[in-house]
XYZ file of C-alpha atoms in Angstrom:
526
model
C 0.000 0.000 0.000
C 1.485 3.409 -0.964
C 2.714 5.647 1.848
C 0.114 8.287 0.954
C -2.688 5.780 1.687
C -1.149 4.933 5.051
C -1.015 8.642 5.867
C -4.677 9.021 4.864
C -5.743 6.147 7.111
C -3.608 7.472 9.971
C -5.088 10.965 9.534
C -8.637 9.521 9.592
C -7.848 7.420 12.679
C -6.293 10.264 14.661
C -8.463 13.167 13.474
C -11.920 11.682 12.872
C -12.033 8.497 14.948
C -9.875 9.321 17.983
C -10.000 13.101 17.650
C -13.331 13.240 19.450
C -11.594 12.034 22.624
C -9.111 14.930 22.486
C -11.936 17.389 21.827
C -13.914 16.329 24.903
C -14.421 19.205 27.387
C -15.689 19.335 30.962
C -18.440 21.749 29.876
C -19.895 18.994 27.652
C -20.606 16.694 30.623
C -23.870 18.229 32.005
C -25.980 17.878 28.816
C -24.408 14.472 28.213
C -25.688 13.319 31.626
C -29.245 14.354 30.683
C -28.901 12.535 27.354
C -27.443 9.526 29.179
C -30.562 9.312 31.355
C -32.651 9.134 28.175
C -30.429 6.340 26.879
C -30.534 4.167 29.974
C -34.331 4.465 30.063
C -34.151 1.518 27.660
C -33.228 -0.597 30.701
C -36.902 -1.573 31.005
C -37.595 -1.816 27.264
C -37.044 -5.570 26.974
C -39.043 -6.558 30.041
C -41.823 -4.195 28.997
C -42.229 -6.072 25.691
C -42.479 -9.387 27.526
C -44.763 -7.949 30.236
C -47.197 -6.545 27.651
C -47.191 -9.817 25.707
C -47.735 -11.978 28.797
C -49.956 -9.858 31.059
C -51.945 -7.396 28.939
C -54.474 -8.140 26.222
C -53.406 -5.392 23.825
C -53.271 -5.999 20.062
C -50.413 -5.012 17.768
C -52.654 -2.398 16.106
C -53.602 -0.899 19.504
C -49.950 -0.728 20.557
C -49.082 1.018 17.290
C -51.918 3.495 17.940
C -50.662 4.009 21.491
C -47.247 4.740 20.028
C -48.876 7.556 18.035
C -50.293 9.179 21.192
C -47.018 8.669 23.058
C -45.194 10.466 20.257
C -47.405 13.556 20.332
C -45.763 15.126 23.430
C -42.642 15.571 21.320
C -44.582 18.163 19.323
C -44.755 20.126 22.592
C -41.030 20.781 22.281
C -42.130 24.037 20.625
C -43.618 25.785 23.686
C -41.209 24.039 26.051
C -38.230 25.199 23.995
C -39.507 28.763 23.880
C -40.149 28.720 27.625
C -36.568 27.567 28.149
C -35.401 30.572 26.113
C -37.661 32.896 28.123
C -36.551 31.502 31.490
C -33.032 30.433 30.555
C -31.614 31.101 34.006
C -34.155 28.680 35.512
C -33.959 26.008 32.826
C -32.938 23.361 35.369
C -36.473 23.542 36.741
C -37.731 21.911 33.536
C -35.352 18.995 34.141
C -36.674 18.563 37.691
C -40.308 18.523 36.510
C -39.407 16.023 33.797
C -37.680 13.814 36.358
C -40.838 13.786 38.515
C -42.980 12.728 35.540
C -40.512 9.988 34.596
C -40.456 8.742 38.184
C -44.276 8.749 38.258
C -44.434 6.602 35.115
C -41.899 4.162 36.549
C -43.806 3.970 39.841
C -46.932 2.928 37.913
C -44.941 0.088 36.325
C -43.582 -0.841 39.766
C -47.203 -1.162 40.897
C -48.242 -3.188 37.841
C -45.396 -5.671 38.231
C -45.352 -5.914 42.032
C -48.805 -4.953 43.314
C -51.083 -6.089 40.508
C -54.156 -6.804 42.629
C -54.009 -3.410 44.329
C -53.579 -1.574 41.027
C -56.436 -3.565 39.452
C -58.731 -2.618 42.341
C -58.351 1.049 41.348
C -58.313 0.830 37.537
C -57.887 -1.787 34.827
C -54.264 -2.791 34.288
C -54.480 -1.792 30.620
C -55.523 1.745 31.627
C -52.627 2.036 34.080
C -50.214 0.956 31.353
C -51.627 3.521 28.907
C -51.213 6.293 31.520
C -47.600 5.277 32.212
C -46.877 5.165 28.477
C -48.277 8.672 27.914
C -46.766 10.355 31.005
C -43.199 9.193 30.468
C -42.569 10.942 27.120
C -43.677 14.309 28.548
C -40.888 14.000 31.108
C -38.368 13.045 28.444
C -39.449 15.948 26.221
C -38.920 18.472 29.018
C -35.456 17.128 29.683
C -34.527 16.796 26.025
C -35.408 20.443 25.347
C -33.090 21.586 28.126
C -30.314 19.200 27.071
C -30.467 20.538 23.483
C -30.147 24.101 24.786
C -27.318 23.116 27.141
C -25.299 21.783 24.178
C -25.128 25.330 22.803
C -24.029 26.723 26.156
C -21.485 23.914 26.521
C -19.468 24.918 23.436
C -17.314 27.906 24.481
C -16.742 30.715 22.003
C -13.471 31.666 23.717
C -10.513 29.682 24.986
C -9.232 29.875 28.551
C -6.744 32.511 27.391
C -9.598 34.817 26.300
C -8.823 34.385 22.572
C -11.830 33.766 20.329
C -11.923 30.240 18.887
C -11.523 30.207 15.052
C -14.776 29.664 13.110
C -13.791 26.337 11.513
C -12.770 24.916 14.890
C -15.932 26.338 16.454
C -18.082 24.562 13.836
C -16.210 21.298 14.395
C -16.790 21.613 18.149
C -20.541 21.829 17.523
C -20.400 18.665 15.388
C -18.439 17.018 18.213
C -20.946 18.129 20.860
C -23.935 16.853 18.881
C -22.125 13.595 18.101
C -21.319 13.129 21.795
C -24.984 13.785 22.597
C -26.084 10.931 20.316
C -23.278 8.777 21.735
C -24.519 9.466 25.292
C -28.037 8.366 24.366
C -26.893 5.241 22.544
C -24.128 4.612 25.085
C -26.717 4.624 27.852
C -28.687 2.103 25.849
C -25.551 -0.004 25.381
C -24.801 0.036 29.095
C -28.210 -1.291 30.068
C -29.174 -3.419 27.047
C -27.149 -6.516 27.761
C -27.396 -6.055 31.523
C -31.160 -5.564 31.269
C -31.624 -8.714 29.213
C -29.437 -10.751 31.568
C -31.120 -9.390 34.716
C -34.525 -10.156 33.212
C -33.534 -13.831 33.390
C -32.526 -13.620 37.066
C -34.552 -10.784 38.634
C -38.264 -10.103 38.801
C -39.762 -7.360 36.629
C -40.804 -5.676 39.885
C -37.212 -5.453 41.113
C -35.981 -4.168 37.743
C -38.536 -1.355 37.638
C -37.565 -0.324 41.168
C -33.920 -0.269 40.106
C -34.801 1.923 37.115
C -35.842 4.758 39.453
C -32.168 5.796 39.401
C -32.704 7.111 35.837
C -34.348 10.469 36.698
C -31.731 11.006 39.438
C -28.954 11.036 36.799
C -30.678 13.750 34.758
C -31.197 15.880 37.884
C -27.484 15.606 38.714
C -26.691 16.712 35.151
C -28.852 19.823 35.532
C -27.190 20.716 38.845
C -23.726 20.273 37.346
C -24.779 22.343 34.313
C -25.733 25.325 36.473
C -22.368 25.151 38.259
C -20.447 24.873 34.956
C -22.269 27.889 33.450
C -21.383 30.024 36.482
C -17.757 28.916 36.243
C -17.619 29.763 32.529
C -19.157 33.198 33.184
C -16.412 33.952 35.726
C -13.767 32.775 33.258
C -15.101 35.118 30.556
C -15.151 38.082 32.932
C -11.563 37.435 34.028
C -10.543 37.307 30.361
C -11.952 40.818 29.889
C -14.754 39.860 27.507
C -17.413 42.618 27.348
C -20.491 42.005 29.509
C -22.810 42.378 26.514
C -21.065 39.522 24.717
C -21.132 37.369 27.872
C -24.848 38.071 28.050
C -25.259 36.923 24.444
C -23.206 33.762 24.986
C -24.470 32.604 28.409
C -27.582 34.714 28.948
C -27.673 35.196 32.720
C -30.905 36.162 34.461
C -30.886 39.824 33.447
C -30.868 38.992 29.707
C -34.458 38.927 28.478
C -36.263 38.189 25.227
C -39.877 38.858 24.412
C -42.400 36.007 24.342
C -43.243 34.780 20.836
C -47.021 34.576 20.994
C -47.171 32.797 17.659
C -45.394 29.857 19.257
C -47.166 30.006 22.626
C -50.602 30.650 21.127
C -50.202 28.023 18.423
C -49.079 25.488 21.008
C -52.094 26.235 23.222
C -54.349 25.665 20.203
C -52.516 22.387 19.526
C -52.986 21.155 23.118
C -56.683 22.138 23.206
C -57.412 20.456 19.861
C -55.511 17.307 20.894
C -57.361 16.995 24.234
C -60.807 17.644 22.720
C -60.291 15.227 19.853
C -58.609 12.674 22.104
C -61.692 12.559 24.344
C -64.117 12.539 21.418
C -65.561 9.568 19.568
C -64.443 10.741 16.118
C -63.242 7.730 14.154
C -60.309 9.513 12.506
C -59.215 11.591 15.498
C -55.587 10.500 15.279
C -55.418 11.601 11.677
C -57.128 14.931 12.445
C -54.720 15.596 15.323
C -51.736 14.714 13.161
C -52.816 17.003 10.319
C -53.639 19.843 12.754
C -50.289 19.371 14.514
C -48.419 19.373 11.232
C -50.241 22.521 10.095
C -49.465 24.365 13.341
C -45.800 23.354 13.301
C -45.377 24.389 9.656
C -46.971 27.769 10.463
C -44.640 28.253 13.434
C -41.609 27.234 11.369
C -42.593 29.833 8.791
C -42.803 32.525 11.479
C -39.489 31.476 12.992
C -37.536 31.251 9.751
C -38.909 34.311 7.944
C -35.980 36.532 9.003
C -33.311 34.133 7.707
C -31.515 34.643 4.406
C -33.755 33.133 1.652
C -31.153 30.579 0.560
C -30.468 29.497 4.150
C -34.199 29.293 4.800
C -34.777 27.149 1.715
C -31.882 24.866 2.668
C -33.077 24.244 6.231
C -36.686 23.704 5.085
C -35.496 21.215 2.473
C -33.367 19.398 5.060
C -36.298 19.293 7.509
C -38.633 17.826 4.853
C -36.115 15.154 3.852
C -35.423 14.131 7.458
C -39.186 14.180 8.198
C -39.990 11.745 5.390
C -37.038 9.518 6.297
C -38.175 9.280 9.935
C -41.861 8.914 8.978
C -41.446 5.549 7.301
C -43.709 2.893 8.884
C -42.323 0.051 10.948
C -43.405 -3.564 11.194
C -44.911 -3.251 14.668
C -45.041 -5.481 17.721
C -45.844 -8.549 15.610
C -42.200 -8.839 14.532
C -41.049 -9.132 18.150
C -43.765 -11.700 18.903
C -42.648 -13.742 15.884
C -39.027 -13.613 17.006
C -40.072 -14.763 20.489
C -42.440 -17.538 19.402
C -40.872 -18.824 16.177
C -37.170 -17.904 16.345
C -37.133 -18.539 20.129
C -35.323 -15.323 21.029
C -35.438 -14.787 24.809
C -34.880 -11.724 27.026
C -31.130 -12.297 27.294
C -30.685 -12.588 23.526
C -32.748 -9.456 22.883
C -30.480 -7.713 25.390
C -27.400 -8.983 23.533
C -28.747 -7.674 20.220
C -29.498 -4.259 21.707
C -26.068 -4.084 23.301
C -24.303 -4.993 20.059
C -26.435 -2.447 18.206
C -25.673 0.316 20.697
C -21.926 -0.310 20.924
C -21.497 -0.476 17.152
C -23.614 2.652 16.700
C -21.197 4.486 19.013
C -18.196 3.171 17.075
C -19.935 4.202 13.864
C -20.412 7.775 15.068
C -16.751 7.963 16.119
C -15.684 6.650 12.727
C -18.182 8.595 10.611
C -17.964 11.976 12.353
C -15.710 13.476 9.698
C -17.610 11.716 6.903
C -20.890 13.244 8.186
C -19.427 16.735 8.322
C -18.308 16.455 4.678
C -21.551 15.039 3.248
C -24.853 16.849 2.647
C -27.903 15.473 4.454
C -29.729 14.455 1.209
C -26.773 12.218 0.352
C -26.875 10.682 3.838
C -30.629 9.977 3.643
C -30.361 8.184 0.290
C -27.412 6.153 1.538
C -29.190 5.241 4.807
C -32.438 4.305 3.013
C -30.646 1.916 0.667
C -28.542 0.541 3.516
C -31.597 -0.048 5.749
C -33.292 -1.923 2.911
C -30.314 -4.243 2.538
C -30.183 -4.813 6.297
C -33.865 -5.795 6.357
C -33.334 -8.575 3.824
C -31.985 -11.207 6.279
C -35.074 -10.917 8.518
C -37.386 -11.181 5.503
C -35.355 -14.177 4.434
C -35.673 -15.818 7.860
C -39.447 -15.522 7.692
C -39.280 -17.652 4.540
C -36.855 -20.164 6.059
C -33.390 -18.715 5.372
C -32.167 -19.649 8.859
C -33.234 -23.283 8.366
C -31.273 -23.464 5.098
C -28.134 -21.854 6.567
C -28.266 -24.206 9.553
C -28.336 -27.250 7.271
C -25.646 -26.012 4.870
C -23.358 -23.824 7.010
C -24.180 -24.841 10.578
C -25.549 -21.515 11.849
C -29.149 -20.402 12.300
C -31.421 -17.530 13.258
C -29.415 -16.135 16.159
C -26.178 -15.900 14.187
C -27.948 -14.231 11.263
C -29.585 -11.749 13.645
C -26.229 -10.898 15.264
C -24.437 -10.455 11.913
C -27.271 -8.303 10.563
C -27.299 -6.168 13.709
C -23.524 -5.705 13.502
C -23.787 -4.506 9.904
C -26.771 -2.222 10.479
C -25.921 -0.570 13.792
C -23.070 1.805 12.839
C -25.525 3.889 10.797
C -27.853 4.665 13.716
C -28.523 8.355 14.486
C -26.382 9.545 11.560
C -29.077 11.602 9.808
C -29.859 13.907 12.753
C -26.354 15.022 13.780
C -25.611 17.428 10.883
C -29.005 19.122 11.246
C -28.586 19.584 15.006
C -25.100 21.014 14.481
C -26.467 23.429 11.858
C -29.078 24.738 14.316
C -26.540 25.085 17.132
C -24.215 27.034 14.825
C -26.606 29.158 12.728
C -29.700 29.882 14.856
C -29.898 33.298 16.612
C -28.169 33.095 20.012
C -31.248 34.181 21.975
C -33.467 31.599 20.254
C -31.336 28.460 20.230
C -33.727 26.396 22.360
C -36.697 27.609 20.298
C -35.024 26.631 17.014
C -34.027 23.235 18.407
C -37.558 22.688 19.692
C -39.466 23.728 16.562
C -37.248 21.779 14.174
C -37.196 18.780 16.494
C -40.978 18.975 16.908
C -41.302 18.842 13.127
C -38.961 15.888 12.692
C -40.287 14.099 15.794
C -43.839 14.466 14.503
C -42.547 12.215 11.761
C -42.397 9.442 14.372
C -46.132 9.941 14.956
C -46.612 9.633 11.195
C -44.526 6.463 11.341
C -46.762 5.030 14.065
C -49.854 5.951 12.050
C -48.407 4.172 9.025
C -47.508 1.175 11.185
C -51.059 1.135 12.526
C -52.546 1.210 9.001
C -50.297 -1.604 7.783
C -51.139 -3.712 10.852
C -54.830 -3.278 10.070
C -54.234 -4.423 6.480
C -51.890 -7.282 7.385
C -53.401 -8.760 10.559
C -50.807 -10.073 13.025
C -52.007 -11.815 16.195
C -50.064 -13.742 18.828
C -49.184 -17.073 17.274
C -50.661 -16.094 13.870
C -47.932 -14.811 11.573
C -49.195 -15.753 8.094
C -49.331 -12.089 6.990
C -45.991 -11.069 8.518
C -43.922 -11.743 5.388
C -46.107 -9.467 3.243
C -45.958 -6.807 5.962
C -42.138 -6.974 6.057
C -41.827 -6.672 2.275
C -44.318 -3.784 2.050
C -42.583 -1.876 4.848
C -39.174 -2.367 3.224
C -40.298 -1.123 -0.195
C -41.977 1.974 1.272
C -38.884 2.743 3.381
C -36.712 2.722 0.259
C -38.870 4.467 -2.354
C -40.374 7.432 -0.472
C -37.178 8.935 1.070
C -35.246 8.644 -2.201
C -38.123 10.230 -4.159
C -38.315 13.065 -1.609
C -34.597 13.824 -1.898
C -34.836 13.952 -5.691
C -37.872 16.262 -5.588
C -36.465 18.648 -2.939
C -33.082 18.918 -4.675
C -34.776 19.610 -8.004
C -36.892 22.409 -6.493
C -33.868 23.940 -4.717
C -31.798 23.917 -7.897
C -34.663 25.505 -9.836
C -35.023 28.258 -7.202
C -31.270 29.009 -7.218
C -31.228 29.117 -11.029
C -34.120 31.609 -11.091
C -32.370 33.778 -8.491
C -29.169 33.869 -10.576
C -31.073 34.717 -13.769
C -32.974 37.510 -12.052
């Protein structure tokens, strides 16, 4: 191999792969702790799947519909984000409220797994589970909004010597911070995935849910540490002689105020009122009406928020948001796939934990390795690549439904579990890749006094895509009926989901790029 190739590999290894370790700063730790709490919340994910399958009489279609309602609180990132901007100095309070809601949801599951008779004497177990499922995401949303805002505060504009950090290095630091945020979430999942699956074989579900109450404590500690770090950074800036006005712009202490944006607050109130009224009504298509109303409100708020940006920048970020929305809105297979893996492939709690741990660890390695690659590639390119890649990674599971694992076991001596592990190893490094460049763009380009609002509105738009995904999953599960022990339609469902997940994102990228090129051409000609 020529020396120049060795130098290229060495440069990639030291700058892109290992460089993130050198770029780690103490100020990054507080938001990473809040993100970590979100990641380790997956500690109960495996046992929850088994608990629902064994103890509750909920269908795959109902669970997909419940996923839609559980995803709606993420649309509330808009008012929460704006409130964080308005009350920046007290943003830790939002973390504390979120921690209480998370703890309340976990306490319900503690009751369901350890005091079933008592809980059933008050309300049906299914109702308790629905409440826990809907309360938990509100807590996570509150904490996620604050963590997003803290990532901006965590990246210093000046070095310890008082010299302003060069723009290219500053941009790279934002990419690093957002990458570390995704790593914290996935790393938390990696920490608990294998342990959770193994403990599920040795501990009761009741004991595991009690143990999970440590999760909100971690996020609270992150908020406390964040307040201390911000005060320390403010003192450092003052000692370096940085003007107070610039310190105010960078760290925004209590005396720095912005005016409430009543478009955002009013639109969000309308959204909440419509959602509650329709949710309590008997309208057959209420989920669809709420989704369309939510999408309309968010688009209106995005228009208000972005109207002051440069037209080309505005068109770029809108195009990116649309592409990411469609990519994240693709329907999934639903709970039936997990039931099939449990009943037919004989995957148990420990093996599910192993798969999740492998997935999480390799996703972290992938983000280390691909950090530079992400920063050099446009998001449309990434979405097309990830759509094609996800399609290829789905093929082994489709093949196993039609007996691939039986053939490989006869010919090569390995079966379903080996195929699942190999497929997970190949697929995992691409997790979370599509969101990092967009988050870094917001952290770098959004107005300093509206960082949390920009994060929240754009995240609300892209997270609403997950509600669209759950709606699509619900529709497909009503067309292809999957019941416990009845998996005749599962193969068709897998194939349909795979085709949709490939065609729609690629078509969206082509359409958005064509419109953007046409707009730029017209601007040049005029």
